[in-house]
Amino acid sequence: MGAMTASPGRRVLLAAPRGYCAGVDRAVIAVEKALEQYGAPIYVRHEIVHNKYVVQTLEKKGAVFVERTEEVPEGNIVMFSAHGVAPVVHEEAARGRLATIDATCPLVTKVHKEAVRFANEDYDILLIGHEGHEEVIGTSGEAPDHIQLVDGPADVAKVEVRDPSRVVWLSQTTLSVDETMETVDALQEKFPQLISPPSDDICYATQNRQLAVKQMGAEAELVIVVGSRNSSNSVRLVEVAKQAGSRAAHLVDFADECDEAWLDGVSTVGVTSGASVPEVLVEQVLEWLSQRGFEDVELVKAAEESITFSLPKELRRDLRDEAAALVAERGGSGAAGASAE
């Protein structure tokens, strides 16, 4: 090994791919472009992506995040987040006379379309996902009478269907691959004629980030995942790291949340970030580690990513005019006094 140094073998394994996926990149750029094109405020229903830093940065630029469509004053522009929305939300926007920009990730839209198609064919749809997650609410809303949520293998026992020969599973795009397949196996045992979706719903970015962490977790005693608590794919990366053999794995939004005690007895640290995390936050964690003797950084490459999505088509129109026209359609009477509908 050559001459001994004061700190032998302190190294960082940096996951590739990590950070922004194509759907997040597209959604964040869509908000920035809308602000440039139409000026503030641009209202966004729910966090555009599940990342604290991104949301704070966009708020400073003039984005206004709301939980409900009804919070947006009529004649304004509202954007739907990357996680997608149920059809009823589009109806609320129309009722509120809002121009809309839909920044739903195309891979989420694909799952919505699968839900509609299988519901039209009168299948029972078993949606594997986490209760209350925005993506699950949006997908379920496409066919509420046909969809039931299965939140992990433990949920399978209580699933009941009308006809066991007409059952299909779909899933939230940001789950852990292994846990999802475990749920699917349990469902298949119960419903041998269960149909799988035409293509696995878990998105390429979720799978690739988990793959890199699996390779890393086998060697790293500690894995630091940069991401927010409400980011499903980031939370899954922590779980995957532990399952892959890492002694400890922690989720941090910012470098200053890292704890020096984590480094006790550790020679290899793995670092990755969730699909909604800007690279600057990862750089700050690497800097934090380097100040503590972890300067040697090796890339752990699990896949090549070259996927990009084109921006929402609404950014090619004049939405402020459209919003004004929606208000004017009422005969110009109500522009001043918004009615309490």
Tab-separated table of C-alpha atoms in Angstrom:
chain	number	residue	atom	x	y	z
A	1	MET	CA	0.000	0.000	0.000
A	2	GLY	CA	3.033	2.363	0.106
A	3	ALA	CA	3.795	4.657	3.038
A	4	MET	CA	1.143	4.967	5.735
A	5	THR	CA	-0.646	8.293	5.887
A	6	ALA	CA	-2.218	9.795	8.987
A	7	SER	CA	-5.670	8.818	7.726
A	8	PRO	CA	-5.444	5.596	5.717
A	9	GLY	CA	-8.142	4.828	3.197
A	10	ARG	CA	-10.557	7.691	3.790
A	11	ARG	CA	-12.492	7.885	0.587
A	12	VAL	CA	-15.806	8.967	-0.840
A	13	LEU	CA	-17.794	6.942	-3.335
A	14	LEU	CA	-19.935	9.293	-5.403
A	15	ALA	CA	-22.934	7.722	-7.126
A	16	ALA	CA	-23.623	8.206	-10.802
A	17	PRO	CA	-26.285	8.775	-11.842
A	18	ARG	CA	-27.604	10.953	-9.000
A	19	GLY	CA	-29.628	14.141	-8.664
A	20	TYR	CA	-31.953	15.631	-11.251
A	21	CYS	CA	-33.933	13.324	-13.477
A	22	ALA	CA	-35.383	14.542	-16.770
A	23	GLY	CA	-38.869	15.114	-15.314
A	24	VAL	CA	-37.571	17.293	-12.472
A	25	ASP	CA	-35.250	19.227	-14.759
A	26	ARG	CA	-38.171	19.932	-17.072
A	27	ALA	CA	-40.494	21.016	-14.240
A	28	VAL	CA	-37.990	23.381	-12.618
A	29	ILE	CA	-37.089	24.973	-15.961
A	30	ALA	CA	-40.812	25.288	-16.737
A	31	VAL	CA	-41.356	27.426	-13.610
A	32	GLU	CA	-38.317	29.596	-14.400
A	33	LYS	CA	-39.400	30.027	-18.032
A	34	ALA	CA	-42.975	30.864	-17.051
A	35	LEU	CA	-41.710	33.551	-14.653
A	36	GLU	CA	-39.478	34.990	-17.401
A	37	GLN	CA	-42.188	34.845	-20.019
A	38	TYR	CA	-45.247	35.963	-18.053
A	39	GLY	CA	-43.777	37.662	-14.972
A	40	ALA	CA	-44.644	36.945	-11.350
A	41	PRO	CA	-46.708	35.640	-9.796
A	42	ILE	CA	-46.853	32.132	-11.212
A	43	TYR	CA	-48.923	29.963	-8.884
A	44	VAL	CA	-47.805	26.362	-8.441
A	45	ARG	CA	-50.122	23.743	-7.000
A	46	HIS	CA	-48.107	21.749	-4.470
A	47	GLU	CA	-44.320	21.817	-4.431
A	48	ILE	CA	-43.153	21.697	-8.058
A	49	VAL	CA	-40.715	18.959	-6.978
A	50	HIS	CA	-40.090	17.591	-3.490
A	51	ASN	CA	-37.041	19.609	-2.579
A	52	LYS	CA	-36.813	22.362	0.029
A	53	TYR	CA	-33.998	24.294	-1.646
A	54	VAL	CA	-35.637	24.275	-5.089
A	55	VAL	CA	-38.944	25.504	-3.667
A	56	GLN	CA	-37.261	28.292	-1.666
A	57	THR	CA	-35.203	29.386	-4.689
A	58	LEU	CA	-38.273	29.563	-6.940
A	59	GLU	CA	-40.273	31.437	-4.274
A	60	LYS	CA	-37.583	34.126	-4.278
A	61	LYS	CA	-38.063	34.457	-8.045
A	62	GLY	CA	-41.821	34.948	-7.725
A	63	ALA	CA	-43.413	31.490	-7.693
A	64	VAL	CA	-46.273	31.132	-5.212
A	65	PHE	CA	-46.891	27.603	-3.933
A	66	VAL	CA	-50.457	26.733	-2.937
A	67	GLU	CA	-51.985	23.539	-1.583
A	68	ARG	CA	-55.373	24.001	-3.250
A	69	THR	CA	-56.404	25.297	-6.658
A	70	GLU	CA	-59.068	27.471	-4.973
A	71	GLU	CA	-56.287	29.569	-3.394
A	72	VAL	CA	-55.336	30.998	-6.806
A	73	PRO	CA	-57.132	34.266	-7.684
A	74	GLU	CA	-59.048	34.042	-10.976
A	75	GLY	CA	-57.377	35.217	-14.146
A	76	ASN	CA	-53.994	33.882	-13.029
A	77	ILE	CA	-51.685	31.144	-14.238
A	78	VAL	CA	-51.406	27.956	-12.211
A	79	MET	CA	-48.818	25.244	-12.802
A	80	PHE	CA	-49.268	21.584	-11.871
A	81	SER	CA	-46.257	19.900	-10.302
A	82	ALA	CA	-44.115	17.086	-11.705
A	83	HIS	CA	-46.097	14.593	-9.613
A	84	GLY	CA	-49.268	15.100	-11.625
A	85	VAL	CA	-52.859	15.866	-10.616
A	86	ALA	CA	-56.231	14.147	-10.772
A	87	PRO	CA	-58.697	15.191	-13.530
A	88	VAL	CA	-60.831	16.963	-10.901
A	89	VAL	CA	-57.974	19.468	-10.429
A	90	HIS	CA	-58.127	20.439	-14.109
A	91	GLU	CA	-61.866	21.016	-13.592
A	92	GLU	CA	-61.190	23.198	-10.518
A	93	ALA	CA	-58.773	25.300	-12.565
A	94	ALA	CA	-61.359	25.762	-15.324
A	95	ARG	CA	-63.999	26.743	-12.749
A	96	GLY	CA	-61.590	29.232	-11.178
A	97	ARG	CA	-60.868	30.723	-14.623
A	98	LEU	CA	-57.172	29.938	-14.488
A	99	ALA	CA	-54.766	29.377	-17.330
A	100	THR	CA	-52.821	26.168	-16.633
A	101	ILE	CA	-49.339	24.866	-17.312
A	102	ASP	CA	-49.002	21.140	-16.786
A	103	ALA	CA	-45.481	20.192	-15.656
A	104	THR	CA	-46.423	16.574	-14.890
A	105	CYS	CA	-43.523	14.235	-15.622
A	106	PRO	CA	-44.230	12.304	-18.853
A	107	LEU	CA	-43.448	9.040	-17.017
A	108	VAL	CA	-46.205	9.838	-14.491
A	109	THR	CA	-48.562	10.728	-17.354
A	110	LYS	CA	-47.856	7.268	-18.789
A	111	VAL	CA	-49.120	5.654	-15.555
A	112	HIS	CA	-52.230	7.906	-15.632
A	113	LYS	CA	-52.959	6.712	-19.186
A	114	GLU	CA	-52.510	3.072	-18.142
A	115	ALA	CA	-54.979	3.650	-15.292
A	116	VAL	CA	-57.577	5.136	-17.658
A	117	ARG	CA	-57.146	2.334	-20.201
A	118	PHE	CA	-57.475	-0.513	-17.682
A	119	ALA	CA	-60.429	1.206	-15.987
A	120	ASN	CA	-62.160	1.520	-19.371
A	121	GLU	CA	-61.662	-2.216	-19.822
A	122	ASP	CA	-63.245	-2.656	-16.362
A	123	TYR	CA	-60.200	-4.100	-14.600
A	124	ASP	CA	-59.604	-3.829	-10.877
A	125	ILE	CA	-56.393	-1.798	-10.613
A	126	LEU	CA	-54.018	-2.369	-7.700
A	127	LEU	CA	-51.859	0.733	-7.353
A	128	ILE	CA	-48.682	0.042	-5.400
A	129	GLY	CA	-47.601	3.219	-3.641
A	130	HIS	CA	-47.539	5.342	-0.517
A	131	GLU	CA	-50.793	6.643	0.899
A	132	GLY	CA	-51.101	10.415	0.681
A	133	HIS	CA	-48.260	10.893	-1.815
A	134	GLU	CA	-49.222	13.450	-4.475
A	135	GLU	CA	-48.466	11.079	-7.323
A	136	VAL	CA	-50.736	8.400	-5.837
A	137	ILE	CA	-53.565	10.917	-5.312
A	138	GLY	CA	-53.246	12.056	-8.931
A	139	THR	CA	-53.177	8.565	-10.451
A	140	SER	CA	-56.033	7.292	-8.229
A	141	GLY	CA	-58.115	10.264	-9.317
A	142	GLU	CA	-58.069	9.051	-12.933
A	143	ALA	CA	-60.313	6.093	-12.024
A	144	PRO	CA	-61.269	6.196	-8.339
A	145	ASP	CA	-63.903	3.441	-8.717
A	146	HIS	CA	-61.396	0.981	-10.145
A	147	ILE	CA	-58.231	1.733	-8.184
A	148	GLN	CA	-57.237	0.553	-4.734
A	149	LEU	CA	-53.965	1.417	-3.069
A	150	VAL	CA	-51.582	-1.320	-1.935
A	151	ASP	CA	-49.031	0.233	0.417
A	152	GLY	CA	-46.415	-2.527	0.646
A	153	PRO	CA	-46.535	-6.338	0.984
A	154	ALA	CA	-48.362	-6.153	4.354
A	155	ASP	CA	-51.336	-4.518	2.609
A	156	VAL	CA	-51.942	-7.459	0.264
A	157	ALA	CA	-54.002	-9.495	2.738
A	158	LYS	CA	-56.846	-6.985	2.752
A	159	VAL	CA	-57.109	-6.549	-1.033
A	160	GLU	CA	-60.405	-7.713	-2.511
A	161	VAL	CA	-61.336	-7.686	-6.203
A	162	ARG	CA	-64.527	-8.317	-8.147
A	163	ASP	CA	-63.067	-10.742	-10.681
A	164	PRO	CA	-59.630	-12.335	-10.049
A	165	SER	CA	-59.187	-12.835	-13.805
A	166	ARG	CA	-59.389	-9.060	-14.454
A	167	VAL	CA	-56.755	-7.563	-12.176
A	168	VAL	CA	-53.728	-5.434	-13.062
A	169	TRP	CA	-51.060	-3.757	-10.940
A	170	LEU	CA	-49.570	-0.289	-11.518
A	171	SER	CA	-47.138	1.600	-9.300
A	172	GLN	CA	-45.913	4.971	-8.140
A	173	THR	CA	-42.794	5.812	-10.178
A	174	THR	CA	-40.483	6.555	-7.220
A	175	LEU	CA	-40.650	3.377	-5.121
A	176	SER	CA	-37.919	0.934	-4.236
A	177	VAL	CA	-37.638	-1.635	-7.022
A	178	ASP	CA	-37.131	-4.569	-4.632
A	179	GLU	CA	-39.989	-3.680	-2.302
A	180	THR	CA	-42.336	-3.195	-5.250
A	181	MET	CA	-41.466	-6.596	-6.677
A	182	GLU	CA	-42.001	-8.116	-3.232
A	183	THR	CA	-45.505	-6.602	-3.215
A	184	VAL	CA	-46.113	-7.809	-6.777
A	185	ASP	CA	-45.018	-11.354	-5.812
A	186	ALA	CA	-47.431	-11.336	-2.867
A	187	LEU	CA	-50.230	-10.067	-5.125
A	188	GLN	CA	-49.463	-12.716	-7.732
A	189	GLU	CA	-49.692	-15.426	-5.103
A	190	LYS	CA	-53.136	-14.177	-4.160
A	191	PHE	CA	-54.253	-13.437	-7.751
A	192	PRO	CA	-52.446	-15.844	-10.110
A	193	GLN	CA	-53.999	-14.140	-13.159
A	194	LEU	CA	-52.683	-10.700	-12.154
A	195	ILE	CA	-51.537	-8.706	-15.187
A	196	SER	CA	-48.403	-6.556	-15.156
A	197	PRO	CA	-48.345	-3.111	-16.775
A	198	PRO	CA	-47.051	-3.004	-20.377
A	199	SER	CA	-43.784	-1.591	-19.031
A	200	ASP	CA	-42.626	-1.442	-15.430
A	201	ASP	CA	-43.878	1.847	-13.923
A	202	ILE	CA	-40.880	2.574	-11.706
A	203	CYS	CA	-39.011	5.211	-13.668
A	204	TYR	CA	-35.548	4.831	-15.179
A	205	ALA	CA	-34.086	7.456	-12.816
A	206	THR	CA	-35.424	5.797	-9.666
A	207	GLN	CA	-34.019	2.441	-10.790
A	208	ASN	CA	-30.630	3.836	-11.800
A	209	ARG	CA	-30.156	5.790	-8.571
A	210	GLN	CA	-31.015	2.700	-6.544
A	211	LEU	CA	-28.637	0.569	-8.620
A	212	ALA	CA	-25.727	2.920	-7.932
A	213	VAL	CA	-26.519	2.947	-4.195
A	214	LYS	CA	-26.634	-0.865	-4.120
A	215	GLN	CA	-23.117	-0.991	-5.568
A	216	MET	CA	-21.967	1.647	-3.104
A	217	GLY	CA	-23.674	0.306	0.001
A	218	ALA	CA	-21.739	-2.928	-0.265
A	219	GLU	CA	-18.481	-1.006	0.308
A	220	ALA	CA	-19.423	2.114	2.263
A	221	GLU	CA	-19.955	1.985	6.022
A	222	LEU	CA	-21.875	5.251	5.808
A	223	VAL	CA	-24.109	6.555	3.018
A	224	ILE	CA	-25.264	10.185	2.909
A	225	VAL	CA	-28.286	10.800	0.696
A	226	VAL	CA	-28.977	14.435	-0.169
A	227	GLY	CA	-32.727	14.964	-0.420
A	228	SER	CA	-35.864	16.161	1.363
A	229	ARG	CA	-37.963	14.155	3.839
A	230	ASN	CA	-41.049	14.352	1.616
A	231	SER	CA	-39.152	13.071	-1.423
A	232	SER	CA	-40.203	9.462	-1.808
A	233	ASN	CA	-37.315	8.461	-4.079
A	234	SER	CA	-34.757	10.026	-1.686
A	235	VAL	CA	-36.180	8.194	1.335
A	236	ARG	CA	-36.034	4.947	-0.677
A	237	LEU	CA	-32.318	5.527	-1.390
A	238	VAL	CA	-31.637	5.503	2.363
A	239	GLU	CA	-33.504	2.178	2.694
A	240	VAL	CA	-31.698	0.672	-0.299
A	241	ALA	CA	-28.293	1.688	1.137
A	242	LYS	CA	-29.027	-0.084	4.422
A	243	GLN	CA	-30.304	-3.190	2.647
A	244	ALA	CA	-27.157	-3.228	0.511
A	245	GLY	CA	-25.013	-3.542	3.627
A	246	SER	CA	-24.178	0.013	4.666
A	247	ARG	CA	-23.929	0.277	8.470
A	248	ALA	CA	-25.660	3.648	8.484
A	249	ALA	CA	-27.462	5.837	5.962
A	250	HIS	CA	-28.781	9.353	6.510
A	251	LEU	CA	-30.961	11.786	4.585
A	252	VAL	CA	-29.905	15.452	4.668
A	253	ASP	CA	-31.307	18.524	2.921
A	254	PHE	CA	-28.097	20.509	3.430
A	255	ALA	CA	-24.457	19.815	4.358
A	256	ASP	CA	-24.844	21.507	7.744
A	257	GLU	CA	-27.188	18.694	8.786
A	258	CYS	CA	-24.313	16.187	8.573
A	259	ASP	CA	-23.023	15.042	11.953
A	260	GLU	CA	-19.315	14.443	12.617
A	261	ALA	CA	-20.235	11.536	14.901
A	262	TRP	CA	-21.364	9.649	11.772
A	263	LEU	CA	-17.716	9.481	10.672
A	264	ASP	CA	-16.490	7.556	13.738
A	265	GLY	CA	-14.703	4.435	12.576
A	266	VAL	CA	-15.712	5.058	8.971
A	267	SER	CA	-13.211	4.808	6.116
A	268	THR	CA	-15.593	4.834	3.137
A	269	VAL	CA	-18.541	7.210	2.727
A	270	GLY	CA	-21.045	6.868	-0.094
A	271	VAL	CA	-22.750	10.026	-1.370
A	272	THR	CA	-25.758	10.302	-3.643
A	273	SER	CA	-28.783	12.537	-4.156
A	274	GLY	CA	-32.457	12.116	-4.955
A	275	ALA	CA	-34.022	12.934	-8.300
A	276	SER	CA	-35.115	16.446	-7.270
A	277	VAL	CA	-31.787	17.607	-5.822
A	278	PRO	CA	-29.606	20.280	-7.472
A	279	GLU	CA	-25.924	19.345	-7.737
A	280	VAL	CA	-24.794	22.380	-5.712
A	281	LEU	CA	-26.161	20.690	-2.562
A	282	VAL	CA	-24.092	17.563	-3.258
A	283	GLU	CA	-20.979	19.685	-3.801
A	284	GLN	CA	-21.479	21.229	-0.356
A	285	VAL	CA	-21.621	17.764	1.248
A	286	LEU	CA	-18.441	16.719	-0.602
A	287	GLU	CA	-16.792	19.900	0.673
A	288	TRP	CA	-17.930	19.111	4.244
A	289	LEU	CA	-16.409	15.627	3.928
A	290	SER	CA	-13.184	16.897	2.407
A	291	GLN	CA	-12.682	19.272	5.354
A	292	ARG	CA	-12.784	16.164	7.553
A	293	GLY	CA	-10.157	14.213	5.634
A	294	PHE	CA	-12.388	12.539	3.049
A	295	GLU	CA	-10.815	14.085	-0.026
A	296	ASP	CA	-10.421	11.096	-2.304
A	297	VAL	CA	-13.565	10.864	-4.477
A	298	GLU	CA	-14.311	7.879	-6.724
A	299	LEU	CA	-17.252	7.697	-9.096
A	300	VAL	CA	-19.523	4.635	-8.848
A	301	LYS	CA	-21.171	4.452	-12.235
A	302	ALA	CA	-24.275	2.308	-12.555
A	303	ALA	CA	-25.804	3.638	-15.778
A	304	GLU	CA	-25.652	6.261	-18.500
A	305	GLU	CA	-28.552	8.708	-18.633
A	306	SER	CA	-29.303	10.726	-21.726
A	307	ILE	CA	-33.070	11.118	-21.466
A	308	THR	CA	-34.544	14.607	-21.800
A	309	PHE	CA	-38.154	15.755	-22.089
A	310	SER	CA	-39.371	18.751	-24.070
A	311	LEU	CA	-40.935	21.614	-22.101
A	312	PRO	CA	-44.716	21.809	-21.514
A	313	LYS	CA	-46.415	23.002	-24.688
A	314	GLU	CA	-48.227	25.773	-22.782
A	315	LEU	CA	-44.964	27.722	-22.592
A	316	ARG	CA	-45.304	28.303	-26.315
A	317	ARG	CA	-48.511	30.365	-25.980
A	318	ASP	CA	-49.513	33.647	-24.401
A	319	LEU	CA	-51.136	32.425	-21.218
A	320	ARG	CA	-51.653	35.820	-19.564
A	321	ASP	CA	-53.963	36.753	-22.449
A	322	GLU	CA	-55.728	33.409	-22.177
A	323	ALA	CA	-56.238	33.932	-18.430
A	324	ALA	CA	-57.681	37.410	-19.007
A	325	ALA	CA	-59.979	35.991	-21.689
A	326	LEU	CA	-61.250	33.309	-19.270
A	327	VAL	CA	-62.280	36.019	-16.811
A	328	ALA	CA	-63.769	38.196	-19.574
A	329	GLU	CA	-65.921	35.278	-20.802
A	330	ARG	CA	-68.317	36.002	-17.971
A	331	GLY	CA	-69.345	39.155	-19.805
A	332	GLY	CA	-66.710	41.250	-18.105
A	333	SER	CA	-68.908	41.577	-15.026
A	334	GLY	CA	-66.893	39.698	-12.492
A	335	ALA	CA	-63.338	40.835	-13.149
A	336	ALA	CA	-63.409	43.200	-10.196
A	337	GLY	CA	-65.371	41.299	-7.588
A	338	ALA	CA	-64.370	37.659	-7.509
A	339	SER	CA	-67.473	35.670	-6.676
A	340	ALA	CA	-67.338	33.185	-3.818
A	341	GLU	CA	-68.201	30.021	-5.692
